[in-house]
CSV table of C-alpha atoms and ligand atoms in Angstrom, one decimal:
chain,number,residue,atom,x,y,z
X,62,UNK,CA,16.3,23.3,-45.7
X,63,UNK,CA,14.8,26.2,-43.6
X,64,UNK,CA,17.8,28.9,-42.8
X,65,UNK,CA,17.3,31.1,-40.0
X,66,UNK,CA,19.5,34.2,-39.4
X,67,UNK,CA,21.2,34.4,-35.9
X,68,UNK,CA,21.8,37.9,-34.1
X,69,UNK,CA,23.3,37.9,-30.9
X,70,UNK,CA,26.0,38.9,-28.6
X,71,UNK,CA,29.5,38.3,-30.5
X,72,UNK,CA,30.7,35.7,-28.2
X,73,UNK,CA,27.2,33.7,-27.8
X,74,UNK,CA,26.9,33.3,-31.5
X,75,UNK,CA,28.5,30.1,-32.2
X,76,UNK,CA,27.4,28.5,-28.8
X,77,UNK,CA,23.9,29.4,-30.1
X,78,UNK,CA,24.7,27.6,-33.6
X,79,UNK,CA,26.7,24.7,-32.2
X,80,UNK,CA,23.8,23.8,-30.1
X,81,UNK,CA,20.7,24.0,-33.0
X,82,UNK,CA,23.1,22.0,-35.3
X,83,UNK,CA,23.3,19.2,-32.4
X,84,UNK,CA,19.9,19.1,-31.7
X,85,UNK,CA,18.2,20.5,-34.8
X,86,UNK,CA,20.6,19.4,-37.8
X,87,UNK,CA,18.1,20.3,-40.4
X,88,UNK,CA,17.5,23.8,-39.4
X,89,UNK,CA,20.5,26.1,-41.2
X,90,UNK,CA,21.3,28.4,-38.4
X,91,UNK,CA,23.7,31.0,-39.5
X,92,UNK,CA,25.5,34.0,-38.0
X,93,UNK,CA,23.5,36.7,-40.2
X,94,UNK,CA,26.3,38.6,-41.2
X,95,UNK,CA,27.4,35.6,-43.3
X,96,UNK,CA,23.9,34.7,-45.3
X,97,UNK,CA,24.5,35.0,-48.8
X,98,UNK,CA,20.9,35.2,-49.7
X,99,UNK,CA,19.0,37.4,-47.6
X,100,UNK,CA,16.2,38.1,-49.5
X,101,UNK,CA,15.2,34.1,-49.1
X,102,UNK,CA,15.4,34.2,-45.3
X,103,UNK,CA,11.9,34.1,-42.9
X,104,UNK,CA,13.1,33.6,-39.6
X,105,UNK,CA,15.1,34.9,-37.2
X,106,UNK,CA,16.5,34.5,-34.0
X,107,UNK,CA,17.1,37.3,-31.9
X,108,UNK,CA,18.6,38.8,-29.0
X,109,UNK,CA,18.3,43.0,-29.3
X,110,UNK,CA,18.7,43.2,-33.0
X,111,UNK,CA,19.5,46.7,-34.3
X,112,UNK,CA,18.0,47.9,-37.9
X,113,UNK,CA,20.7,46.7,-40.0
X,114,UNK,CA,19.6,43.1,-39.7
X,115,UNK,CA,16.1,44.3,-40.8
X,116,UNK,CA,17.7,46.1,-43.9
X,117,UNK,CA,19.0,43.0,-44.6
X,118,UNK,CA,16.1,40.6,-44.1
X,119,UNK,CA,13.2,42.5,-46.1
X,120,UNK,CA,11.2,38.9,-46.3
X,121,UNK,CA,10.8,38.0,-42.7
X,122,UNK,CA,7.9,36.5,-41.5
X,123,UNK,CA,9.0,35.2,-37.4
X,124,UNK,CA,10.8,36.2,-34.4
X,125,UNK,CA,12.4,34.0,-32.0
X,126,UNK,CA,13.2,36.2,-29.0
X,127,UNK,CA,16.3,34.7,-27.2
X,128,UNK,CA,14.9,35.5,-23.9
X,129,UNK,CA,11.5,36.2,-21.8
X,130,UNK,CA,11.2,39.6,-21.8
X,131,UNK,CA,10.2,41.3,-25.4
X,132,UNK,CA,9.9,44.7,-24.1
X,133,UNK,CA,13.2,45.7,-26.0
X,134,UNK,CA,11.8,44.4,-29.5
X,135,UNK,CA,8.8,45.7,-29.3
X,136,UNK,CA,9.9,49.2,-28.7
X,137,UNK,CA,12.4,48.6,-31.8
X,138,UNK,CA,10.8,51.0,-34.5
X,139,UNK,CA,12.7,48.9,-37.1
X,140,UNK,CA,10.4,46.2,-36.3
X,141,UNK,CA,8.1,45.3,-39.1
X,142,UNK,CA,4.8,45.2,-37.3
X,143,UNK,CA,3.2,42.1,-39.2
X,144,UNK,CA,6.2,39.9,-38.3
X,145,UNK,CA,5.2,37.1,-35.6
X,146,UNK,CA,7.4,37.7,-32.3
X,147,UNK,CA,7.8,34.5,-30.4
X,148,UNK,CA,9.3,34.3,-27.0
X,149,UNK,CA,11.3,32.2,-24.8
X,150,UNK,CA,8.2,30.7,-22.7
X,151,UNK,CA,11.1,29.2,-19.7
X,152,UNK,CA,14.8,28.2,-21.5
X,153,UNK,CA,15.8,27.1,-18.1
X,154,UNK,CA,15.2,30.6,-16.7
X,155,UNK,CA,12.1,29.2,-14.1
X,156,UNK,CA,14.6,27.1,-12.3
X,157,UNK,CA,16.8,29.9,-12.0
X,158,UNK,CA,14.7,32.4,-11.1
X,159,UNK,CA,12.7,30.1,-8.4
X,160,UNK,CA,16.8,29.3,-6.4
X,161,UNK,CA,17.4,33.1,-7.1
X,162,UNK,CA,14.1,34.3,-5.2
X,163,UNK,CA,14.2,31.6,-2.6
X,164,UNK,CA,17.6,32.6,-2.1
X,165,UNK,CA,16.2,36.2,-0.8
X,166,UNK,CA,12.8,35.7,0.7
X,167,UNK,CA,15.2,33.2,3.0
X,168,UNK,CA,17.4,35.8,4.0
X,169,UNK,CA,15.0,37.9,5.1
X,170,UNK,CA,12.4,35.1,6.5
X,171,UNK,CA,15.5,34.2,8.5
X,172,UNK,CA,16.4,37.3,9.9
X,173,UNK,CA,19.7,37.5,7.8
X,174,UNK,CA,20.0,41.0,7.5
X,175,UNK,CA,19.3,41.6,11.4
X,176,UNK,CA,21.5,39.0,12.2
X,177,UNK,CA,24.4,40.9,9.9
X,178,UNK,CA,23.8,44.2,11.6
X,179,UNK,CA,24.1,42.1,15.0
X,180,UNK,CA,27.2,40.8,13.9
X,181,UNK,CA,28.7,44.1,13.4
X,182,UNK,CA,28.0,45.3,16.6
X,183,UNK,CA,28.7,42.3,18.5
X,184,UNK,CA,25.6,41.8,20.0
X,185,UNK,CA,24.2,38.6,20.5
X,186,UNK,CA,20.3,38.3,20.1
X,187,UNK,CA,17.6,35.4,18.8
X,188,UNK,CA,15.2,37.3,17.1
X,189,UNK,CA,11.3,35.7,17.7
X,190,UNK,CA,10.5,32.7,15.8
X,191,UNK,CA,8.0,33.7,12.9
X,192,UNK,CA,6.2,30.7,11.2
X,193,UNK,CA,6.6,30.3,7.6
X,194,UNK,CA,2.8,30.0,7.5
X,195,UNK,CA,2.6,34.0,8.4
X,196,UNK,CA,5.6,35.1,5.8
X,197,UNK,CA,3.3,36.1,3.2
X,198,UNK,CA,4.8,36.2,-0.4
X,199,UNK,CA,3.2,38.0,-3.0
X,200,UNK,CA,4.5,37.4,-6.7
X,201,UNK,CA,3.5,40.4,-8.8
X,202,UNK,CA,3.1,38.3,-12.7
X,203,UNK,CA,1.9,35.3,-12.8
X,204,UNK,CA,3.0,34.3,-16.2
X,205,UNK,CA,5.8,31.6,-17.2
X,206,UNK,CA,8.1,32.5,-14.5
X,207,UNK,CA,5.9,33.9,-11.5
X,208,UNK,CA,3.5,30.9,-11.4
X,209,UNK,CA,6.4,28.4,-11.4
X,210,UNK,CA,7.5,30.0,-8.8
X,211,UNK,CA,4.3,30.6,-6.7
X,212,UNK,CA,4.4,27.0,-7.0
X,213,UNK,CA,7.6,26.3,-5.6
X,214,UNK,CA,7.6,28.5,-2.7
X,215,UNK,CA,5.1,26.7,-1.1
X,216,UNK,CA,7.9,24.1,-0.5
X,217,UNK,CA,8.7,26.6,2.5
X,218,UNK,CA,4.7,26.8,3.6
X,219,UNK,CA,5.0,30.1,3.4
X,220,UNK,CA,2.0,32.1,2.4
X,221,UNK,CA,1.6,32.6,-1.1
X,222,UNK,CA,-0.5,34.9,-3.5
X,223,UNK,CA,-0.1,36.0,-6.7
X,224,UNK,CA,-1.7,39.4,-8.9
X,225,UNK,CA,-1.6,39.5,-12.9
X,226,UNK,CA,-3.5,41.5,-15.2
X,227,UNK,CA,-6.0,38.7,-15.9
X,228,UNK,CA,-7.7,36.0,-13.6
X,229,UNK,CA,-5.5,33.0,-13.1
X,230,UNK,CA,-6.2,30.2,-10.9
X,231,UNK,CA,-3.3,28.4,-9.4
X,232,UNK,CA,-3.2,25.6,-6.3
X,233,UNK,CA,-2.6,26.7,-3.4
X,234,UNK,CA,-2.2,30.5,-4.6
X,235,UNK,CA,-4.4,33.5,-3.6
X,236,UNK,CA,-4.7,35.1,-6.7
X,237,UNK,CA,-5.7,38.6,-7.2
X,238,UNK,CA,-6.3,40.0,-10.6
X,239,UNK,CA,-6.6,43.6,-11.9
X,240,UNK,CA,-6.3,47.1,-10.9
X,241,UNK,CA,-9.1,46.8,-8.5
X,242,UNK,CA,-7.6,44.3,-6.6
X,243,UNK,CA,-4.2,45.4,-6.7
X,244,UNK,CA,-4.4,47.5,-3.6
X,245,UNK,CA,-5.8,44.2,-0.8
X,246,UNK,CA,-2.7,42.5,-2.7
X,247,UNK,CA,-0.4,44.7,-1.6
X,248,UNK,CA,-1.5,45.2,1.6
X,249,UNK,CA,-1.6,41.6,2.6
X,250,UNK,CA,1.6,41.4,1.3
X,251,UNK,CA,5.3,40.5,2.9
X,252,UNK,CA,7.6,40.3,0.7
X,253,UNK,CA,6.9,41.1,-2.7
X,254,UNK,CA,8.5,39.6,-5.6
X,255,UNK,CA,8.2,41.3,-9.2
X,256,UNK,CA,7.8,39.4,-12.0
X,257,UNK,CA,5.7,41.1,-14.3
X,258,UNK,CA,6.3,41.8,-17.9
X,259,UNK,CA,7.2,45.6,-19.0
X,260,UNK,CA,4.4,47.0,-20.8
X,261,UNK,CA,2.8,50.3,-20.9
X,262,UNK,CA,0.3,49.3,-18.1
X,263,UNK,CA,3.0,48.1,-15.8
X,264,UNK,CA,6.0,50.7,-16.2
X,265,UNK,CA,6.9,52.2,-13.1
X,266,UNK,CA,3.9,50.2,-11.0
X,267,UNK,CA,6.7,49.9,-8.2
X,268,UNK,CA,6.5,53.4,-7.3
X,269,UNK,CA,5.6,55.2,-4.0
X,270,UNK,CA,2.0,55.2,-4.2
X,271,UNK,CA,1.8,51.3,-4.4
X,272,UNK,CA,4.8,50.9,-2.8
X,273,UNK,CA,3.2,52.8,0.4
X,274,UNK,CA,0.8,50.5,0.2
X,275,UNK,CA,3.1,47.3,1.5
X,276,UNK,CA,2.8,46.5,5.3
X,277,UNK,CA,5.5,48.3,7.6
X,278,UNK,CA,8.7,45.7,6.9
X,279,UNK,CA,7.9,44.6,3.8
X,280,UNK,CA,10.5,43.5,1.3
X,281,UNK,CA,10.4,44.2,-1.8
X,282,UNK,CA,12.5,42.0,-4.8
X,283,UNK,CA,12.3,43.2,-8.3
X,284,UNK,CA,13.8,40.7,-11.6
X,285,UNK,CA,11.4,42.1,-13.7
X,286,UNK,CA,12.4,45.4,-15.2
X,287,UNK,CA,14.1,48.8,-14.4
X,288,UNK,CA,11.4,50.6,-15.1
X,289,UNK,CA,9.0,48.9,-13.1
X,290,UNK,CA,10.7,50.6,-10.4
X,291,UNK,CA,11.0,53.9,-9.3
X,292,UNK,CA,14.4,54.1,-7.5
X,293,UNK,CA,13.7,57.5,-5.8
X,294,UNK,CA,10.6,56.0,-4.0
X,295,UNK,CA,12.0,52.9,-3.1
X,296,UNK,CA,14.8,55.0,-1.5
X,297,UNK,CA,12.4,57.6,0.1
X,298,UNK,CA,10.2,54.6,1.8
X,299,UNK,CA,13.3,52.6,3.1
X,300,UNK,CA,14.7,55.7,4.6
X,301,UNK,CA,11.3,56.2,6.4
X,302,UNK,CA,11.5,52.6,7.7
X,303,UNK,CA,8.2,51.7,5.9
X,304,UNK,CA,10.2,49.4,4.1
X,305,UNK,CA,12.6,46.5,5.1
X,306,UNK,CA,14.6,46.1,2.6
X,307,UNK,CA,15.2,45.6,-1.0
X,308,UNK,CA,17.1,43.5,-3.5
X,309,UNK,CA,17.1,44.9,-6.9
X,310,UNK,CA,18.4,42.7,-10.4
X,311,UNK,CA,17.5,45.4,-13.1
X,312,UNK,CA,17.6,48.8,-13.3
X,313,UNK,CA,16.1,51.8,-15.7
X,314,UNK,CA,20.0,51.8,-16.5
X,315,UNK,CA,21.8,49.2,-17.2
X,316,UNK,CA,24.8,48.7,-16.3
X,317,UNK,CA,23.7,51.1,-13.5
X,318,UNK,CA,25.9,54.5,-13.5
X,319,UNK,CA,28.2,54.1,-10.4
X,320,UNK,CA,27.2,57.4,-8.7
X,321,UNK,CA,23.4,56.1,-8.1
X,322,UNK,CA,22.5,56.1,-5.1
X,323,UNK,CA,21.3,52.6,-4.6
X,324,UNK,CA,24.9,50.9,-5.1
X,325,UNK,CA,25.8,52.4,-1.6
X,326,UNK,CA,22.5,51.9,0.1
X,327,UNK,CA,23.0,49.9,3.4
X,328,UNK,CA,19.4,48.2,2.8
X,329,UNK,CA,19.6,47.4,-0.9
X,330,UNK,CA,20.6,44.0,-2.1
X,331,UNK,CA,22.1,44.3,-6.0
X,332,UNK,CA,22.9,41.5,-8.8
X,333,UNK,CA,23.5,42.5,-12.0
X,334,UNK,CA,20.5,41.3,-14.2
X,335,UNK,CA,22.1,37.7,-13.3
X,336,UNK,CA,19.0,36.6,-11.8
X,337,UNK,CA,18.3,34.4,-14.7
X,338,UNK,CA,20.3,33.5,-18.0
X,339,UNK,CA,18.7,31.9,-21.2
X,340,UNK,CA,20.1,28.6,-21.2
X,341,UNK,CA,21.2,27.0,-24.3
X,342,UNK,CA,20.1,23.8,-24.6
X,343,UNK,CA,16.1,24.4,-23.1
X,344,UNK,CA,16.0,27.5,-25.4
X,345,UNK,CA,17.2,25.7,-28.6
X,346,UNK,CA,14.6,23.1,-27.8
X,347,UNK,CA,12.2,25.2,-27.5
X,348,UNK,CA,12.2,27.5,-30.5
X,349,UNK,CA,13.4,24.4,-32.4
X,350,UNK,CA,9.9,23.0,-31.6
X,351,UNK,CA,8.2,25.7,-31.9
X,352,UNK,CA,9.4,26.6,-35.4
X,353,UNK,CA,8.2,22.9,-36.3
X,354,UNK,CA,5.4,23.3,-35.4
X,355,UNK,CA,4.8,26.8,-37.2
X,356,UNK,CA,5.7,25.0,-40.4
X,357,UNK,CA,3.4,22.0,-39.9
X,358,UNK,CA,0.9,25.1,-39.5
X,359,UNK,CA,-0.2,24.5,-36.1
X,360,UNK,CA,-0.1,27.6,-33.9
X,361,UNK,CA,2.5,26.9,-30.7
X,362,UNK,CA,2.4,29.0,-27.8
X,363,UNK,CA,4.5,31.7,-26.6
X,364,UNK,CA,3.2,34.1,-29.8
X,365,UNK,CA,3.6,37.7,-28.1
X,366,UNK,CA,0.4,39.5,-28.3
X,367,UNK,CA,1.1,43.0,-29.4
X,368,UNK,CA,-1.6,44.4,-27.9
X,369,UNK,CA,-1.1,43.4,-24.7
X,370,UNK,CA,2.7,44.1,-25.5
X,371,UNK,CA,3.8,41.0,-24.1
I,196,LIG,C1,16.0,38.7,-19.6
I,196,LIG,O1,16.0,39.7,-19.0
I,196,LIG,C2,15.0,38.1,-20.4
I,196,LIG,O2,14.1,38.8,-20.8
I,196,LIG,O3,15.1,36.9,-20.8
């Protein structure tokens, strides 16, 4: 029987367990405080592990990353670095993130915020229709998560590009790829959406320099990482009225300290990090198969390449 050692949140634990014993009754799943023989173990599945479990666990060979992003594991120093890091490739987070960015663009293809302003000063005015054909969307990542949902915005025929690090071709998508074509990206674009993964090449890429770059009235929505953004910047440009408006899920801080300035900002939209949950049953599945299929030595996808650091 192959164990696997579990390390999550406390109260996740046995939700995580319950749910490979129902679907994966073979698999020994175990909280990995309560292994009795570590030394035997070469898997693990992981949300934020601190070096303690890798004390514990000198023979590991896999990862299983309990979410999408693995920026947090890769920076772990306690990381051996021959150990294979798999992640979550969707675990029910595409869904999510494709209601949570419709959700937005919506708002702000509909006028919502002008319409709440109105409201408060109970003034009564139709703003001009705008077809969804000229709302242009552009989806910064076009990986798991940003191509499902370049996919699924076209639902509202609104026009929809994408930009990732490497060529991708995607119906009914303009895709841009690069550093060179970052810049005509950004300046075609409406509403940008940022889904990218956090690596050393994309940390702090929402900052005032690109950020300038948007058309006057863009929107910009980031669920991809804190420190894509640069807060300051973002503040500075929708204080100038270059930008629209903003709705922000993660932050370089998290929980974010209550005397930042962005919690009180009239034009900035906050969740916290909610915009997408792993999901139990998809991400069980998943690693499940994928950990099948690493034993039948084939080679499944979602291996993170550390070079790329995603
Ligand atoms: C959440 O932020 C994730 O990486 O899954």
């Amino acid at each position: 029987m192959i164990t696997c050692a579990l390390y999550t949140e406390d109260e996740s634990v046995e939700h995580w367990q319950m749910e490979f014993n129902r679907q994966f009754p073979h698999l020994n799943v175990q909280n990995w405080q309560h292994i009795n023989n570590p030394e035997q173990v070469k898997y693990g599945i992981v949300w934020k592990p601190n070096e303690d479990f890798f004390e514990r666990f000198p023979n590991l060979t896999t990862l299983f990353n309990l979410g999408a992003g693995v920026d947090a594991i890769l920076k772990n120093a306690a990381v051996p670095k021959h150990i294979d890091i798999y992640r979550i490739e969707d675990g029910g987070m595409a869904a999510q993130m494709n209601q949570y960015f419709s959700y937005f663009l919506l708002h702000y293809f509909r006028d919502m915020d002008y319409y709440q302003q109105q409201q408060s000063l109970n003034h009564w005015q139709v703003q001009p229709f705008k077809a969804a054909s000229n709302f242009r969307v552009g989806i910064l990542g076009l990986g798991q998560l940003g191509a499902k949902l370049a996919q699924h915005l076209q639902c509202y025929g609104f026009d929809v590009a994408g930009w990732s690090r490497n060529t991708k071709h995607l119906n009914g998508v303009t895709c841009y790829a690069g550093a060179q074509q970052l810049e005509p990206f950004l300046n075609r674009t409406d509403a940008l959406c940022c889904l990218l993964p956090l690596t050393p090449d994309t940390l702090g890429i929402l900052n005032h320099k690109n950020l300038s770059k948007l058309p006057n009235g863009a929107v910009v929505i980031n669920a991809g990482r804190g420190e894509h953004l640069m807060a300051y910047d973002l503040i500075q440009l929708l204080d100038e009225n270059h930008l629209r408006g903003a709705v922000l899920d993660v932050y370089q801080q998290e929980p974010l300290p209550v005397a930042h300035p962005l919690w009180q900002h009239p034009r900035v939209m906050m969740t916290p990090h909610s915009s997408a949950q792993s999901e139990y049953e998809p991400c069980v599945k998943s690693i499940g198969n994928t950990l099948q299929a690493i034993a039948n030595n084939q080679a499944p996808s979602g291996l993170v390449d550390r070079s790329q650091g995603y």
